[in-house]
Amino acid sequence: MGTHPQLWTAVRATRRAGEALSSHSPTPGQSREEAEGTTESDLIAERAVLDVIEETFPEHNTVSEESSPVYTAKPRWIIDPLDGTTNFLNGVPHYAVSVAFEGAGTEDVGVVYHIPTDTVFTAVEGHGAYANGEPLSLSETSELSNALVVTGFDAASVHDRDFETFRSLVSMTQGVRRFGSAASELAMVAAGRFDAFFERMLSVWDTTAGALIVEEAGGEVTRVELFTDGNEEVILASNAQIHRELVVLFSSGITPE
C-alpha cells in the first residue's frame, strides 16, 4: 500500500486510543447507564483518536459517537472510540477502536483495532483487507446449516421478531454467538472466523470501518438505512456464497407470520 496518508492516520489513531485505554482503569462496577450513555473510558479513547486526526487533517469533518454524532459532509472520519464498552468495563477481552475515512474523490479507509489481541484490521477501497499486514479472506462455507453466525441486540432493540430471528438462526445454522462489539465481529467475518454478522439497529460508527473490511476481503454487505435521528441502519455481512440466502431469510423475517 505504500504510504497512504489516511490509512496510516487511522492506524495511528486507533493505536493511540489503545494505549490510552491500556493505562486507564475503569471504575469498578461502572456501567454505561450509570454514566448516562458515555463513560470516562469512551471519552479518553475518543480524545486520543481525535488528537491524531486533528493533527494531520484539521480541515476534515468528524462523526464520532460521543462528541459529534451528526452526519456531515465528506471528507469525513467516522469514529467509534470504544466499541464494546460494556465488555471493557467488565474485563471481558472483546472490544475495539473503529475508525473509517470517507473521501471526496479519494479512496475510503477502514481500520478496526481489536485491542485485546493486538490485531489491526485494515482496508483501503480497491486494495484488499489485512490483519497486521497479512491478507484477509472470508470463510468458504456454502451451506447455511454449516454457518457460524454472530449477532447483537440490546434491551432496547429486543422485540418478538428479533427473538424469533435469533431462535430460528440457532436451529438453521451451526450456531449463533453474541459478543458485544459489532466492529470486531465484522472484522472477524472478514477473517473467516465467523460466516456472517447481522444486527437490526446499529449506528454508522459501529459499522462503516468493519463493512469496508468485509467488502475488501471479498465478502458482501447489505446495509439498510433506518429513518431515525441516530444515523442507524440494519446490516448483514457474510461471505458471497451464503449472502443471498441470508438476505432472503432476514427480509422475510425467517419464519412465516
PDB file of C-alpha atoms in Angstrom:
ATOM      1  CA  MET A   1       0.000   0.000   0.000  1.00  0.00           C
ATOM      2  CA  GLY A   2       2.950   2.339   0.327  1.00  0.00           C
ATOM      3  CA  THR A   3       2.296   5.454   2.360  1.00  0.00           C
ATOM      4  CA  HIS A   4      -1.445   6.033   2.219  1.00  0.00           C
ATOM      5  CA  PRO A   5      -1.906   9.081   4.493  1.00  0.00           C
ATOM      6  CA  GLN A   6      -5.481   8.403   5.599  1.00  0.00           C
ATOM      7  CA  LEU A   7      -4.744   4.735   6.294  1.00  0.00           C
ATOM      8  CA  TRP A   8      -1.729   5.433   8.443  1.00  0.00           C
ATOM      9  CA  THR A   9      -3.529   8.235  10.249  1.00  0.00           C
ATOM     10  CA  ALA A  10      -6.354   5.829  11.084  1.00  0.00           C
ATOM     11  CA  VAL A  11      -3.892   3.171  12.256  1.00  0.00           C
ATOM     12  CA  ARG A  12      -2.031   5.686  14.433  1.00  0.00           C
ATOM     13  CA  ALA A  13      -5.305   6.979  15.856  1.00  0.00           C
ATOM     14  CA  THR A  14      -6.595   3.531  16.808  1.00  0.00           C
ATOM     15  CA  ARG A  15      -3.290   2.532  18.358  1.00  0.00           C
ATOM     16  CA  ARG A  16      -3.131   5.801  20.307  1.00  0.00           C
ATOM     17  CA  ALA A  17      -6.595   5.061  21.680  1.00  0.00           C
ATOM     18  CA  GLY A  18      -5.495   1.552  22.595  1.00  0.00           C
ATOM     19  CA  GLU A  19      -2.534   2.945  24.505  1.00  0.00           C
ATOM     20  CA  ALA A  20      -4.777   5.398  26.334  1.00  0.00           C
ATOM     21  CA  LEU A  21      -7.174   2.637  27.341  1.00  0.00           C
ATOM     22  CA  SER A  22      -4.380   0.309  28.448  1.00  0.00           C
ATOM     23  CA  SER A  23      -3.258   2.885  31.007  1.00  0.00           C
ATOM     24  CA  HIS A  24      -6.814   3.621  32.171  1.00  0.00           C
ATOM     25  CA  SER A  25      -8.541   1.633  34.876  1.00  0.00           C
ATOM     26  CA  PRO A  26     -12.323   1.969  34.667  1.00  0.00           C
ATOM     27  CA  THR A  27     -14.296   2.497  37.860  1.00  0.00           C
ATOM     28  CA  PRO A  28     -15.238  -0.945  39.219  1.00  0.00           C
ATOM     29  CA  GLY A  29     -18.870  -1.732  38.534  1.00  0.00           C
ATOM     30  CA  GLN A  30     -19.356   1.309  36.305  1.00  0.00           C
ATOM     31  CA  SER A  31     -21.944   0.845  33.584  1.00  0.00           C
ATOM     32  CA  ARG A  32     -22.900   2.838  30.529  1.00  0.00           C
ATOM     33  CA  GLU A  33     -26.316   3.514  32.068  1.00  0.00           C
ATOM     34  CA  GLU A  34     -24.765   4.915  35.232  1.00  0.00           C
ATOM     35  CA  ALA A  35     -22.643   7.228  33.079  1.00  0.00           C
ATOM     36  CA  GLU A  36     -25.748   8.452  31.203  1.00  0.00           C
ATOM     37  CA  GLY A  37     -24.673   6.878  27.936  1.00  0.00           C
ATOM     38  CA  THR A  38     -20.990   7.845  27.882  1.00  0.00           C
ATOM     39  CA  THR A  39     -18.230   6.584  30.154  1.00  0.00           C
ATOM     40  CA  GLU A  40     -14.888   8.120  31.000  1.00  0.00           C
ATOM     41  CA  SER A  41     -13.295   5.291  29.026  1.00  0.00           C
ATOM     42  CA  ASP A  42     -15.196   6.277  25.865  1.00  0.00           C
ATOM     43  CA  LEU A  43     -14.102   9.896  26.226  1.00  0.00           C
ATOM     44  CA  ILE A  44     -10.450   9.037  26.853  1.00  0.00           C
ATOM     45  CA  ALA A  45     -10.331   6.859  23.741  1.00  0.00           C
ATOM     46  CA  GLU A  46     -12.195   9.436  21.648  1.00  0.00           C
ATOM     47  CA  ARG A  47      -9.827  12.235  22.635  1.00  0.00           C
ATOM     48  CA  ALA A  48      -6.846  10.098  21.625  1.00  0.00           C
ATOM     49  CA  VAL A  49      -8.352   9.393  18.181  1.00  0.00           C
ATOM     50  CA  LEU A  50      -9.394  12.983  17.553  1.00  0.00           C
ATOM     51  CA  ASP A  51      -5.993  14.345  18.563  1.00  0.00           C
ATOM     52  CA  VAL A  52      -4.290  12.299  15.846  1.00  0.00           C
ATOM     53  CA  ILE A  53      -6.826  13.212  13.168  1.00  0.00           C
ATOM     54  CA  GLU A  54      -6.831  16.897  14.070  1.00  0.00           C
ATOM     55  CA  GLU A  55      -3.036  16.985  13.965  1.00  0.00           C
ATOM     56  CA  THR A  56      -2.930  15.503  10.463  1.00  0.00           C
ATOM     57  CA  PHE A  57      -6.177  16.550   8.766  1.00  0.00           C
ATOM     58  CA  PRO A  58      -7.532  19.563  10.687  1.00  0.00           C
ATOM     59  CA  GLU A  59      -9.731  20.545   7.745  1.00  0.00           C
ATOM     60  CA  HIS A  60     -11.687  17.267   7.701  1.00  0.00           C
ATOM     61  CA  ASN A  61     -15.068  16.688   9.333  1.00  0.00           C
ATOM     62  CA  THR A  62     -15.595  14.065  12.024  1.00  0.00           C
ATOM     63  CA  VAL A  63     -18.578  11.945  13.009  1.00  0.00           C
ATOM     64  CA  SER A  64     -17.916  10.423  16.420  1.00  0.00           C
ATOM     65  CA  GLU A  65     -20.236   8.525  18.735  1.00  0.00           C
ATOM     66  CA  GLU A  66     -19.532  10.576  21.833  1.00  0.00           C
ATOM     67  CA  SER A  67     -18.922  14.206  20.841  1.00  0.00           C
ATOM     68  CA  SER A  68     -20.160  14.710  17.262  1.00  0.00           C
ATOM     69  CA  PRO A  69     -22.805  12.133  16.296  1.00  0.00           C
ATOM     70  CA  VAL A  70     -24.366  14.217  13.498  1.00  0.00           C
ATOM     71  CA  TYR A  71     -23.560  13.179   9.927  1.00  0.00           C
ATOM     72  CA  THR A  72     -21.596  15.752   7.963  1.00  0.00           C
ATOM     73  CA  ALA A  73     -20.069  16.315   4.526  1.00  0.00           C
ATOM     74  CA  LYS A  74     -17.122  14.416   3.064  1.00  0.00           C
ATOM     75  CA  PRO A  75     -14.223  14.178   3.549  1.00  0.00           C
ATOM     76  CA  ARG A  76     -15.139  12.829   6.955  1.00  0.00           C
ATOM     77  CA  TRP A  77     -13.880  10.485   9.632  1.00  0.00           C
ATOM     78  CA  ILE A  78     -16.398   8.137  11.288  1.00  0.00           C
ATOM     79  CA  ILE A  79     -15.267   7.066  14.736  1.00  0.00           C
ATOM     80  CA  ASP A  80     -16.321   4.636  17.424  1.00  0.00           C
ATOM     81  CA  PRO A  81     -13.601   5.181  20.019  1.00  0.00           C
ATOM     82  CA  LEU A  82     -14.578   2.165  22.115  1.00  0.00           C
ATOM     83  CA  ASP A  83     -16.863  -0.405  20.548  1.00  0.00           C
ATOM     84  CA  GLY A  84     -17.710  -2.882  23.274  1.00  0.00           C
ATOM     85  CA  THR A  85     -17.696  -0.509  26.231  1.00  0.00           C
ATOM     86  CA  THR A  86     -19.608  -2.896  28.493  1.00  0.00           C
ATOM     87  CA  ASN A  87     -17.076  -5.637  27.771  1.00  0.00           C
ATOM     88  CA  PHE A  88     -14.197  -3.273  28.540  1.00  0.00           C
ATOM     89  CA  LEU A  89     -15.750  -2.106  31.804  1.00  0.00           C
ATOM     90  CA  ASN A  90     -16.264  -5.694  32.947  1.00  0.00           C
ATOM     91  CA  GLY A  91     -12.867  -7.028  31.929  1.00  0.00           C
ATOM     92  CA  VAL A  92     -14.186  -9.072  29.006  1.00  0.00           C
ATOM     93  CA  PRO A  93     -11.430  -9.172  26.332  1.00  0.00           C
ATOM     94  CA  HIS A  94     -13.551  -8.246  23.332  1.00  0.00           C
ATOM     95  CA  TYR A  95     -13.629  -4.576  22.322  1.00  0.00           C
ATOM     96  CA  ALA A  96     -12.128  -2.380  19.639  1.00  0.00           C
ATOM     97  CA  VAL A  97     -11.489   1.073  18.263  1.00  0.00           C
ATOM     98  CA  SER A  98     -13.110   1.687  14.881  1.00  0.00           C
ATOM     99  CA  VAL A  99     -12.042   4.490  12.526  1.00  0.00           C
ATOM    100  CA  ALA A 100     -13.260   4.957   8.952  1.00  0.00           C
ATOM    101  CA  PHE A 101     -12.420   7.653   6.421  1.00  0.00           C
ATOM    102  CA  GLU A 102     -14.814   8.540   3.625  1.00  0.00           C
ATOM    103  CA  GLY A 103     -13.160  10.652   0.969  1.00  0.00           C
ATOM    104  CA  ALA A 104     -14.410  13.126  -1.569  1.00  0.00           C
ATOM    105  CA  GLY A 105     -12.688  11.803  -4.683  1.00  0.00           C
ATOM    106  CA  THR A 106     -10.199   9.723  -2.702  1.00  0.00           C
ATOM    107  CA  GLU A 107     -10.290   6.113  -1.521  1.00  0.00           C
ATOM    108  CA  ASP A 108     -12.246   5.152   1.580  1.00  0.00           C
ATOM    109  CA  VAL A 109     -10.365   3.608   4.509  1.00  0.00           C
ATOM    110  CA  GLY A 110     -11.435   1.344   7.360  1.00  0.00           C
ATOM    111  CA  VAL A 111      -9.444   0.351  10.443  1.00  0.00           C
ATOM    112  CA  VAL A 112     -10.616  -1.767  13.378  1.00  0.00           C
ATOM    113  CA  TYR A 113      -8.117  -2.300  16.179  1.00  0.00           C
ATOM    114  CA  HIS A 114      -9.088  -5.278  18.335  1.00  0.00           C
ATOM    115  CA  ILE A 115      -7.142  -4.245  21.399  1.00  0.00           C
ATOM    116  CA  PRO A 116      -7.131  -7.460  23.490  1.00  0.00           C
ATOM    117  CA  THR A 117      -5.466  -9.448  20.682  1.00  0.00           C
ATOM    118  CA  ASP A 118      -3.389  -6.511  19.383  1.00  0.00           C
ATOM    119  CA  THR A 119      -4.828  -7.070  15.902  1.00  0.00           C
ATOM    120  CA  VAL A 120      -5.192  -4.171  13.479  1.00  0.00           C
ATOM    121  CA  PHE A 121      -7.662  -4.918  10.688  1.00  0.00           C
ATOM    122  CA  THR A 122      -7.248  -2.534   7.745  1.00  0.00           C
ATOM    123  CA  ALA A 123      -8.806  -1.908   4.351  1.00  0.00           C
ATOM    124  CA  VAL A 124      -8.398   0.665   1.615  1.00  0.00           C
ATOM    125  CA  GLU A 125     -11.036   0.830  -1.084  1.00  0.00           C
ATOM    126  CA  GLY A 126      -9.904  -1.229  -4.066  1.00  0.00           C
ATOM    127  CA  HIS A 127      -6.781  -2.582  -2.345  1.00  0.00           C
ATOM    128  CA  GLY A 128      -7.913  -5.511  -0.209  1.00  0.00           C
ATOM    129  CA  ALA A 129      -8.119  -6.113   3.527  1.00  0.00           C
ATOM    130  CA  TYR A 130      -5.447  -7.142   6.015  1.00  0.00           C
ATOM    131  CA  ALA A 131      -4.876  -8.127   9.641  1.00  0.00           C
ATOM    132  CA  ASN A 132      -1.495  -6.974  10.954  1.00  0.00           C
ATOM    133  CA  GLY A 133      -0.315  -6.845   7.339  1.00  0.00           C
ATOM    134  CA  GLU A 134      -1.495 -10.318   6.349  1.00  0.00           C
ATOM    135  CA  PRO A 135      -4.228 -10.598   3.656  1.00  0.00           C
ATOM    136  CA  LEU A 136      -7.708 -11.495   4.863  1.00  0.00           C
ATOM    137  CA  SER A 137     -10.082 -13.937   3.239  1.00  0.00           C
ATOM    138  CA  LEU A 138     -13.565 -14.977   4.241  1.00  0.00           C
ATOM    139  CA  SER A 139     -14.783 -18.458   5.007  1.00  0.00           C
ATOM    140  CA  GLU A 140     -15.805 -20.730   2.151  1.00  0.00           C
ATOM    141  CA  THR A 141     -18.926 -22.037   3.897  1.00  0.00           C
ATOM    142  CA  SER A 142     -21.576 -22.592   1.248  1.00  0.00           C
ATOM    143  CA  GLU A 143     -24.362 -24.193   3.285  1.00  0.00           C
ATOM    144  CA  LEU A 144     -26.345 -22.206   5.824  1.00  0.00           C
ATOM    145  CA  SER A 145     -26.506 -25.282   8.059  1.00  0.00           C
ATOM    146  CA  ASN A 146     -22.706 -25.090   8.411  1.00  0.00           C
ATOM    147  CA  ALA A 147     -22.578 -21.334   9.036  1.00  0.00           C
ATOM    148  CA  LEU A 148     -21.467 -19.805  12.332  1.00  0.00           C
ATOM    149  CA  VAL A 149     -23.332 -16.526  12.754  1.00  0.00           C
ATOM    150  CA  VAL A 150     -22.585 -13.646  15.120  1.00  0.00           C
ATOM    151  CA  THR A 151     -25.215 -11.090  16.038  1.00  0.00           C
ATOM    152  CA  GLY A 152     -26.050  -8.386  18.533  1.00  0.00           C
ATOM    153  CA  PHE A 153     -29.038  -6.873  20.239  1.00  0.00           C
ATOM    154  CA  ASP A 154     -29.665  -4.987  23.455  1.00  0.00           C
ATOM    155  CA  ALA A 155     -32.596  -4.454  25.768  1.00  0.00           C
ATOM    156  CA  ALA A 156     -33.864  -1.530  23.692  1.00  0.00           C
ATOM    157  CA  SER A 157     -33.992  -3.494  20.448  1.00  0.00           C
ATOM    158  CA  VAL A 158     -35.119  -6.951  21.586  1.00  0.00           C
ATOM    159  CA  HIS A 159     -38.665  -7.372  20.322  1.00  0.00           C
ATOM    160  CA  ASP A 160     -40.593 -10.512  19.476  1.00  0.00           C
ATOM    161  CA  ARG A 161     -39.334 -10.503  15.895  1.00  0.00           C
ATOM    162  CA  ASP A 162     -35.701 -10.192  16.996  1.00  0.00           C
ATOM    163  CA  PHE A 163     -36.102 -13.108  19.369  1.00  0.00           C
ATOM    164  CA  GLU A 164     -37.742 -15.244  16.707  1.00  0.00           C
ATOM    165  CA  THR A 165     -34.936 -14.403  14.304  1.00  0.00           C
ATOM    166  CA  PHE A 166     -32.363 -15.446  16.875  1.00  0.00           C
ATOM    167  CA  ARG A 167     -34.190 -18.675  17.709  1.00  0.00           C
ATOM    168  CA  SER A 168     -34.631 -19.576  14.050  1.00  0.00           C
ATOM    169  CA  LEU A 169     -30.979 -18.928  13.268  1.00  0.00           C
ATOM    170  CA  VAL A 170     -29.928 -21.185  16.123  1.00  0.00           C
ATOM    171  CA  SER A 171     -31.921 -24.047  14.624  1.00  0.00           C
ATOM    172  CA  MET A 172     -30.884 -23.384  10.999  1.00  0.00           C
ATOM    173  CA  THR A 173     -27.140 -22.839  11.411  1.00  0.00           C
ATOM    174  CA  GLN A 174     -24.116 -24.310  13.147  1.00  0.00           C
ATOM    175  CA  GLY A 175     -24.682 -21.749  15.890  1.00  0.00           C
ATOM    176  CA  VAL A 176     -25.234 -18.108  16.782  1.00  0.00           C
ATOM    177  CA  ARG A 177     -22.930 -16.088  19.003  1.00  0.00           C
ATOM    178  CA  ARG A 178     -23.421 -12.710  20.688  1.00  0.00           C
ATOM    179  CA  PHE A 179     -20.259 -10.976  21.932  1.00  0.00           C
ATOM    180  CA  GLY A 180     -20.999  -7.248  22.053  1.00  0.00           C
ATOM    181  CA  SER A 181     -18.614  -5.489  19.653  1.00  0.00           C
ATOM    182  CA  ALA A 182     -20.012  -5.100  16.144  1.00  0.00           C
ATOM    183  CA  ALA A 183     -16.848  -3.604  14.655  1.00  0.00           C
ATOM    184  CA  SER A 184     -14.780  -6.512  15.982  1.00  0.00           C
ATOM    185  CA  GLU A 185     -17.245  -9.070  14.706  1.00  0.00           C
ATOM    186  CA  LEU A 186     -17.418  -7.584  11.220  1.00  0.00           C
ATOM    187  CA  ALA A 187     -13.628  -7.748  11.075  1.00  0.00           C
ATOM    188  CA  MET A 188     -13.778 -11.369  12.199  1.00  0.00           C
ATOM    189  CA  VAL A 189     -16.220 -12.180   9.391  1.00  0.00           C
ATOM    190  CA  ALA A 190     -13.606 -10.743   7.029  1.00  0.00           C
ATOM    191  CA  ALA A 191     -11.019 -13.013   8.654  1.00  0.00           C
ATOM    192  CA  GLY A 192     -13.196 -16.110   8.190  1.00  0.00           C
ATOM    193  CA  ARG A 193     -13.764 -16.737  11.890  1.00  0.00           C
ATOM    194  CA  PHE A 194     -17.486 -16.179  11.504  1.00  0.00           C
ATOM    195  CA  ASP A 195     -19.502 -16.789   8.356  1.00  0.00           C
ATOM    196  CA  ALA A 196     -21.990 -13.954   8.853  1.00  0.00           C
ATOM    197  CA  PHE A 197     -22.866 -10.975  11.029  1.00  0.00           C
ATOM    198  CA  PHE A 198     -26.326  -9.476  11.404  1.00  0.00           C
ATOM    199  CA  GLU A 199     -27.840  -6.746  13.538  1.00  0.00           C
ATOM    200  CA  ARG A 200     -31.047  -4.770  13.167  1.00  0.00           C
ATOM    201  CA  MET A 201     -30.132  -1.447  14.776  1.00  0.00           C
ATOM    202  CA  LEU A 202     -26.587  -0.115  14.665  1.00  0.00           C
ATOM    203  CA  SER A 203     -25.135   3.332  14.126  1.00  0.00           C
ATOM    204  CA  VAL A 204     -22.773   4.186  11.280  1.00  0.00           C
ATOM    205  CA  TRP A 205     -19.786   4.438  13.616  1.00  0.00           C
ATOM    206  CA  ASP A 206     -20.354   0.799  14.589  1.00  0.00           C
ATOM    207  CA  THR A 207     -20.345  -0.469  11.017  1.00  0.00           C
ATOM    208  CA  THR A 208     -18.550   1.739   8.479  1.00  0.00           C
ATOM    209  CA  ALA A 209     -14.980   0.559   9.002  1.00  0.00           C
ATOM    210  CA  GLY A 210     -15.911  -3.084   9.503  1.00  0.00           C
ATOM    211  CA  ALA A 211     -18.189  -3.163   6.463  1.00  0.00           C
ATOM    212  CA  LEU A 212     -15.393  -1.890   4.218  1.00  0.00           C
ATOM    213  CA  ILE A 213     -13.039  -4.522   5.626  1.00  0.00           C
ATOM    214  CA  VAL A 214     -15.549  -7.272   4.816  1.00  0.00           C
ATOM    215  CA  GLU A 215     -16.071  -5.989   1.276  1.00  0.00           C
ATOM    216  CA  GLU A 216     -12.364  -5.614   0.592  1.00  0.00           C
ATOM    217  CA  ALA A 217     -11.769  -9.159   1.866  1.00  0.00           C
ATOM    218  CA  GLY A 218     -14.204 -10.381  -0.814  1.00  0.00           C
ATOM    219  CA  GLY A 219     -17.417 -10.533   1.182  1.00  0.00           C
ATOM    220  CA  GLU A 220     -20.806  -8.965   0.652  1.00  0.00           C
ATOM    221  CA  VAL A 221     -22.528  -6.395   2.832  1.00  0.00           C
ATOM    222  CA  THR A 222     -26.163  -5.306   2.769  1.00  0.00           C
ATOM    223  CA  ARG A 223     -26.925  -2.115   4.687  1.00  0.00           C
ATOM    224  CA  VAL A 224     -30.392  -0.599   5.047  1.00  0.00           C
ATOM    225  CA  GLU A 225     -30.650   2.919   6.407  1.00  0.00           C
ATOM    226  CA  LEU A 226     -33.287   3.440   9.076  1.00  0.00           C
ATOM    227  CA  PHE A 227     -35.201   6.713   9.194  1.00  0.00           C
ATOM    228  CA  THR A 228     -34.274   7.685  12.730  1.00  0.00           C
ATOM    229  CA  ASP A 229     -32.377  10.542  14.340  1.00  0.00           C
ATOM    230  CA  GLY A 230     -29.410   8.345  15.217  1.00  0.00           C
ATOM    231  CA  ASN A 231     -27.715   7.504  11.895  1.00  0.00           C
ATOM    232  CA  GLU A 232     -28.935   3.946  12.387  1.00  0.00           C
ATOM    233  CA  GLU A 233     -29.050   1.025   9.987  1.00  0.00           C
ATOM    234  CA  VAL A 234     -29.622  -2.681   9.557  1.00  0.00           C
ATOM    235  CA  ILE A 235     -26.539  -4.575   8.417  1.00  0.00           C
ATOM    236  CA  LEU A 236     -25.898  -8.079   7.125  1.00  0.00           C
ATOM    237  CA  ALA A 237     -22.359  -9.130   6.192  1.00  0.00           C
ATOM    238  CA  SER A 238     -21.175 -12.550   5.063  1.00  0.00           C
ATOM    239  CA  ASN A 239     -19.191 -14.461   2.509  1.00  0.00           C
ATOM    240  CA  ALA A 240     -20.601 -14.374  -1.015  1.00  0.00           C
ATOM    241  CA  GLN A 241     -21.776 -17.996  -1.009  1.00  0.00           C
ATOM    242  CA  ILE A 242     -24.488 -17.617   1.632  1.00  0.00           C
ATOM    243  CA  HIS A 243     -25.278 -13.916   1.379  1.00  0.00           C
ATOM    244  CA  ARG A 244     -28.255 -14.089  -0.958  1.00  0.00           C
ATOM    245  CA  GLU A 245     -29.904 -16.823   1.106  1.00  0.00           C
ATOM    246  CA  LEU A 246     -29.410 -14.817   4.286  1.00  0.00           C
ATOM    247  CA  VAL A 247     -30.849 -11.660   2.706  1.00  0.00           C
ATOM    248  CA  VAL A 248     -33.976 -13.562   1.674  1.00  0.00           C
ATOM    249  CA  LEU A 249     -34.359 -15.129   5.107  1.00  0.00           C
ATOM    250  CA  PHE A 250     -33.916 -11.897   7.037  1.00  0.00           C
ATOM    251  CA  SER A 251     -36.120  -9.924   4.659  1.00  0.00           C
ATOM    252  CA  SER A 252     -38.962 -12.383   5.203  1.00  0.00           C
ATOM    253  CA  GLY A 253     -38.437 -12.479   8.949  1.00  0.00           C
ATOM    254  CA  ILE A 254     -37.102 -16.060   8.587  1.00  0.00           C
ATOM    255  CA  THR A 255     -40.266 -17.639   9.897  1.00  0.00           C
ATOM    256  CA  PRO A 256     -43.704 -17.206   8.302  1.00  0.00           C
ATOM    257  CA  GLU A 257     -46.140 -14.882  10.031  1.00  0.00           C
TER     258      GLU A 257
END
